[in-house]
Amino acid sequence: MTTPDPSAPKTSNIDVRRGEPLVVITDVQKHYGDFQALRDIDLTVHRGEVVVVIGPSGSGKSTLCRTINRLETITSGTITIDGKELPKEGKGLAALRADVGMVFQSFNLFAHLTILENVTLGPIKVRKMKKADAEREAKVLLDRVGVGHQASKLPAQLSGGQQQRVAIARALAMNPKVMLFDEPTSALDPEMINEVLDVMVGLAQEGMTMIVVTHEMGFARKAADRVVFMADGQILEDQKPDDFFERPRTDRAKDFLSKLITH
Ligand SMILES: Nc1ncnc2c1ncn2[C@@H]1O[C@H](COP(=O)(O)OP(=O)(O)O)[C@@H](O)[C@H]1O
Ligand SMILES: [Mg+2]
């Protein structure tokens, strides 16, 4: 397999632009006490691929994201990032976590720090960058997500859509190998959803490897190489977006989509 050309447009022929396996999840089980939240999860995400994860509430989508950067432990199975298994703790874990950028539904910006400080904190503390270098790179990223002129403000002075774009810039500042998004637009007012999705589409087009939990079908159709459908902690379908939306194979997916399309 070859490394994808980041400037190449998205095509429906995913095999052409696929890179090497970057995130490899093998036979993962996850229990919370007696409750099994993830069941027999096998998922490989290749470098440059964009995978959208959808499914009903409680199906394990957030748990899956959280196990990938080890905010949650797994009961059994393996998860590797760029060929390395996730360490249980210590320096190796911090380094691997820095390889995985995460954007949550709630933006989790530090309220007492400026936008610029929010974005430079990780690079200075974890990546040990010089402050001046971190600030220069942060400004480029803030410009890229369209909030460069807000750098000296506090999070509360920004709209929700702007704060979420800062959260994306903050994750990108760590120079991650893969970006995880867990329902990044579901807490936003409707008029702010597109400005965040546009940034994500741009990232996808630049070749960022992305795992995105979202029910925004427009995003899935525009940017995703694959749609993974989860229910009851299992992956029931893994298809190209058009195939999934037009020809779902399982009754669970058909039922889910019929409810989604009506609003
Ligand atoms: N910390 C936890 N302790 C116990 N159960 C949990 C915990 N986190 C999630 N769960 C359960 O695991 C299931 C999957 O949750 P989650 O991954 O958040 O689903 P989704 O993101 O698809 O809505 C749900 O039934 C949820 O109640
Ligand atoms: Mg969730």
Coordinates of C-alpha atoms and ligand atoms in Angstrom, one line a residue:
M1 CA 0.0 0.0 0.0
T2 CA 1.1 3.5 -0.7
T3 CA 0.9 6.7 1.4
P4 CA -2.0 8.8 0.2
D5 CA -1.3 12.1 -1.4
P6 CA -2.9 14.7 1.0
S7 CA -3.7 17.0 -1.9
A8 CA -5.6 14.2 -3.7
P9 CA -9.4 14.8 -3.8
K10 CA -11.6 12.4 -1.9
T11 CA -12.8 9.7 -4.3
S12 CA -15.2 6.9 -3.8
N13 CA -12.5 4.4 -4.6
I14 CA -11.1 4.2 -1.1
D15 CA -8.6 1.5 -1.9
V16 CA -6.6 3.9 -4.1
R17 CA -6.0 6.5 -1.4
R18 CA -5.7 4.3 1.6
G19 CA -2.4 4.4 3.5
E20 CA -1.0 2.0 6.0
P21 CA -3.1 0.8 9.0
L22 CA -2.8 3.6 11.6
V23 CA -5.4 2.6 14.3
V24 CA -5.9 -1.2 14.6
I25 CA -8.5 -2.4 17.1
T26 CA -8.6 -6.2 17.4
D27 CA -11.2 -8.3 19.3
V28 CA -11.8 -5.6 21.9
Q29 CA -14.2 -6.2 24.8
K30 CA -15.1 -3.6 27.3
H31 CA -17.1 -4.1 30.5
Y32 CA -18.4 -1.7 33.1
G33 CA -18.9 -4.1 35.9
D34 CA -21.4 -6.7 34.6
F35 CA -22.4 -4.5 31.7
Q36 CA -20.6 -5.1 28.4
A37 CA -20.3 -1.8 26.5
L38 CA -18.1 -3.0 23.6
R39 CA -18.3 -6.5 22.1
D40 CA -15.9 -8.1 19.6
I41 CA -14.8 -4.8 18.1
D42 CA -12.5 -5.2 15.1
L43 CA -11.8 -2.0 13.3
T44 CA -8.8 -0.8 11.2
V45 CA -8.5 2.9 10.2
H46 CA -5.8 3.6 7.6
R47 CA -3.7 6.7 7.4
G48 CA -5.7 9.4 5.7
E49 CA -9.0 7.7 6.1
V50 CA -12.1 9.3 7.5
V51 CA -14.4 6.9 9.4
V52 CA -17.8 8.1 10.6
V53 CA -19.3 6.2 13.5
I54 CA -23.0 6.4 13.9
G55 CA -25.6 4.5 16.0
P56 CA -28.2 4.9 18.6
S57 CA -27.5 6.5 22.0
G58 CA -25.9 4.0 24.3
S59 CA -24.4 1.9 21.5
G60 CA -20.9 2.4 22.7
K61 CA -19.6 5.1 20.3
S62 CA -18.1 7.3 23.1
T63 CA -16.7 4.3 24.9
L64 CA -15.0 3.3 21.6
C65 CA -13.4 6.8 21.3
R66 CA -12.4 6.8 24.9
T67 CA -10.7 3.4 24.7
I68 CA -8.7 4.6 21.6
N69 CA -6.8 7.2 23.6
R70 CA -7.1 5.2 26.8
L71 CA -9.3 7.5 28.8
E72 CA -10.9 4.1 29.4
T73 CA -9.2 0.7 29.8
I74 CA -10.3 -2.3 27.8
T75 CA -11.2 -5.7 29.3
S76 CA -9.4 -7.6 26.6
G77 CA -8.2 -7.3 23.0
T78 CA -5.6 -4.9 21.6
I79 CA -5.5 -1.4 20.2
T80 CA -2.5 -0.2 18.4
I81 CA -1.7 3.3 17.1
D82 CA 0.9 3.4 14.3
G83 CA 2.0 -0.1 15.2
K84 CA 2.4 0.5 18.9
E85 CA 0.1 -1.1 21.4
L86 CA -1.4 1.4 23.9
P87 CA 0.7 1.3 27.1
K88 CA -1.1 1.0 30.4
E89 CA 0.4 4.1 32.0
G90 CA 3.5 6.3 32.3
K91 CA 5.4 8.3 29.8
G92 CA 4.6 6.1 26.9
L93 CA 0.9 6.6 27.5
A94 CA 1.3 10.4 27.6
A95 CA 3.2 10.3 24.3
L96 CA 0.7 8.0 22.6
R97 CA -2.2 10.1 23.9
A98 CA -0.6 13.1 22.3
D99 CA -0.7 11.2 19.0
V100 CA -4.5 11.1 19.3
G101 CA -6.3 14.4 19.2
M102 CA -9.7 14.4 20.8
V103 CA -12.6 16.8 20.3
F104 CA -15.6 16.4 22.6
Q105 CA -19.2 17.5 22.5
S106 CA -18.4 20.0 25.2
F107 CA -15.4 22.0 24.3
N108 CA -13.6 21.7 27.6
L109 CA -11.5 24.9 27.1
F110 CA -9.9 26.3 30.2
A111 CA -12.1 29.2 31.2
H112 CA -9.4 31.3 32.8
L113 CA -6.9 31.0 29.9
T114 CA -7.0 33.0 26.7
I115 CA -7.7 31.3 23.4
L116 CA -4.1 31.5 22.5
E117 CA -3.0 30.0 25.9
N118 CA -5.6 27.2 25.6
V119 CA -3.9 26.2 22.3
T120 CA -0.3 26.6 23.4
L121 CA -0.7 24.8 26.8
G122 CA -0.3 21.2 25.5
P123 CA 2.6 21.9 23.1
I124 CA 4.5 23.8 25.9
K125 CA 3.8 21.3 28.7
V126 CA 3.7 18.0 26.9
R127 CA 5.6 18.5 23.6
K128 CA 8.1 20.8 25.4
M129 CA 8.0 23.5 22.8
K130 CA 9.4 27.0 23.4
K131 CA 6.6 29.5 24.1
A132 CA 7.4 31.7 21.1
D133 CA 7.3 28.7 18.7
A134 CA 4.1 27.3 20.3
E135 CA 2.5 30.7 19.9
R136 CA 3.5 31.1 16.3
E137 CA 2.1 27.7 15.4
A138 CA -1.0 28.3 17.5
K139 CA -1.7 31.5 15.5
V140 CA -1.4 29.7 12.2
L141 CA -3.9 27.0 13.5
L142 CA -6.3 29.6 14.9
D143 CA -6.3 31.4 11.5
R144 CA -6.9 28.1 9.8
V145 CA -10.0 27.5 11.8
G146 CA -11.1 31.1 11.4
V147 CA -10.7 32.5 14.9
G148 CA -7.2 34.1 14.6
H149 CA -8.5 37.5 15.5
Q150 CA -9.9 36.1 18.8
A151 CA -6.6 34.9 20.2
S152 CA -6.4 37.2 23.2
K153 CA -10.1 36.6 24.3
L154 CA -11.3 34.3 27.0
P155 CA -13.5 31.3 25.9
A156 CA -16.7 32.8 27.3
Q157 CA -16.3 35.7 24.9
L158 CA -16.7 33.4 21.9
S159 CA -19.7 31.7 20.5
G160 CA -20.1 27.9 20.8
G161 CA -19.1 27.4 17.2
Q162 CA -16.0 29.5 17.7
Q163 CA -15.1 27.6 20.9
Q164 CA -15.4 24.3 19.2
R165 CA -13.1 25.5 16.4
V166 CA -10.6 26.5 19.1
A167 CA -10.9 23.0 20.5
I168 CA -10.1 21.6 17.1
A169 CA -7.1 24.0 16.8
R170 CA -6.0 22.9 20.3
A171 CA -6.0 19.3 19.4
L172 CA -4.2 19.9 16.1
A173 CA -1.5 21.9 18.0
M174 CA -0.2 18.6 19.4
N175 CA 0.4 17.4 15.8
P176 CA -1.7 14.3 16.3
K177 CA -1.6 11.3 14.0
V178 CA -5.3 10.8 14.3
M179 CA -8.2 13.0 15.3
L180 CA -11.2 11.7 17.2
F181 CA -14.4 13.7 17.2
D182 CA -17.2 12.6 19.6
E183 CA -20.4 14.4 18.5
P184 CA -18.6 17.7 18.0
T185 CA -21.6 19.6 16.8
S186 CA -24.4 18.1 18.9
A187 CA -24.2 20.8 21.6
L188 CA -24.2 23.7 19.1
D189 CA -27.0 26.0 18.0
P190 CA -28.0 25.0 14.5
E191 CA -26.5 28.0 12.8
M192 CA -23.1 27.2 14.1
I193 CA -23.0 23.6 13.0
N194 CA -21.8 24.2 9.5
E195 CA -18.8 26.4 10.5
V196 CA -17.5 23.5 12.6
L197 CA -18.3 20.9 9.9
D198 CA -16.5 23.0 7.3
V199 CA -13.3 23.0 9.3
M200 CA -13.6 19.2 9.7
V201 CA -14.2 18.7 5.9
G202 CA -11.1 20.8 5.3
L203 CA -9.1 18.6 7.6
A204 CA -10.4 15.5 5.8
Q205 CA -9.4 16.9 2.4
E206 CA -5.9 17.7 3.7
G207 CA -5.5 14.0 4.5
M208 CA -6.0 14.0 8.3
T209 CA -6.9 10.5 9.6
M210 CA -10.2 11.0 11.4
I211 CA -12.7 9.0 13.4
V212 CA -15.9 11.0 13.8
V213 CA -18.9 10.2 15.8
T214 CA -21.7 12.2 14.3
H215 CA -25.2 12.0 12.9
E216 CA -24.5 14.7 10.4
M217 CA -25.2 12.7 7.2
G218 CA -24.1 15.6 5.0
F219 CA -20.6 15.4 6.6
A220 CA -20.6 11.6 6.2
R221 CA -21.4 11.8 2.5
K222 CA -19.0 14.7 1.8
A223 CA -16.0 13.6 3.8
A224 CA -16.2 10.0 5.0
D225 CA -14.6 7.0 3.4
R226 CA -16.5 4.6 5.5
V227 CA -19.5 4.6 7.8
V228 CA -19.4 2.3 10.8
F229 CA -22.8 1.6 12.4
M230 CA -22.9 0.5 16.0
A231 CA -25.6 -0.9 18.2
D232 CA -25.5 -2.6 21.6
G233 CA -21.7 -2.3 21.7
Q234 CA -21.1 -4.1 18.4
I235 CA -20.2 -2.9 14.9
L236 CA -23.0 -4.1 12.7
E237 CA -22.1 -2.4 9.5
D238 CA -18.9 -1.0 7.9
Q239 CA -19.7 0.4 4.5
K240 CA -19.0 3.3 2.1
P241 CA -21.3 6.2 2.9
D242 CA -23.6 5.9 -0.1
D243 CA -24.0 2.2 0.3
F244 CA -24.8 2.5 4.0
F245 CA -27.3 5.3 3.6
E246 CA -29.0 3.9 0.5
R247 CA -28.7 0.2 1.2
P248 CA -28.2 -0.5 4.9
R249 CA -27.9 -4.3 5.4
T250 CA -29.3 -4.7 8.9
D251 CA -32.7 -4.1 10.3
R252 CA -31.1 -2.1 13.2
A253 CA -29.5 0.3 10.7
K254 CA -32.7 0.6 8.6
D255 CA -34.7 1.4 11.7
F256 CA -32.1 3.9 12.9
L257 CA -31.9 5.7 9.5
S258 CA -35.6 5.9 9.2
K259 CA -35.8 7.8 12.4
L260 CA -32.8 10.0 11.6
I261 CA -34.1 11.1 8.2
T262 CA -37.4 12.3 9.5
H263 CA -35.9 15.3 11.2
Ligands
LIG1 N1 -18.5 4.9 33.2 C1 -19.5 4.1 32.9 N2 -20.0 3.2 33.8 C2 -21.0 2.4 33.5 N3 -21.6 2.3 32.3 C3 -21.2 3.2 31.4 C4 -20.1 4.1 31.6 N4 -19.9 4.8 30.5 C5 -20.8 4.4 29.6 N5 -21.6 3.4 30.1 C6 -22.6 2.6 29.5 O1 -22.1 2.1 28.3 C7 -23.0 2.2 27.2 C8 -22.4 2.8 26.1 O2 -22.2 4.2 26.4 P1 -21.6 5.3 25.4 O3 -20.3 4.7 24.9 O4 -21.6 6.6 26.1 O5 -22.7 5.2 24.2 P2 -22.9 6.3 23.0 O6 -21.8 7.2 23.0 O7 -23.1 5.4 21.8 O8 -24.2 7.0 23.4 C9 -24.3 2.8 27.8 O9 -25.2 1.9 28.1 C10 -23.7 3.6 29.0 O10 -24.8 3.7 30.0
MG2 MG -21.7 9.3 23.1

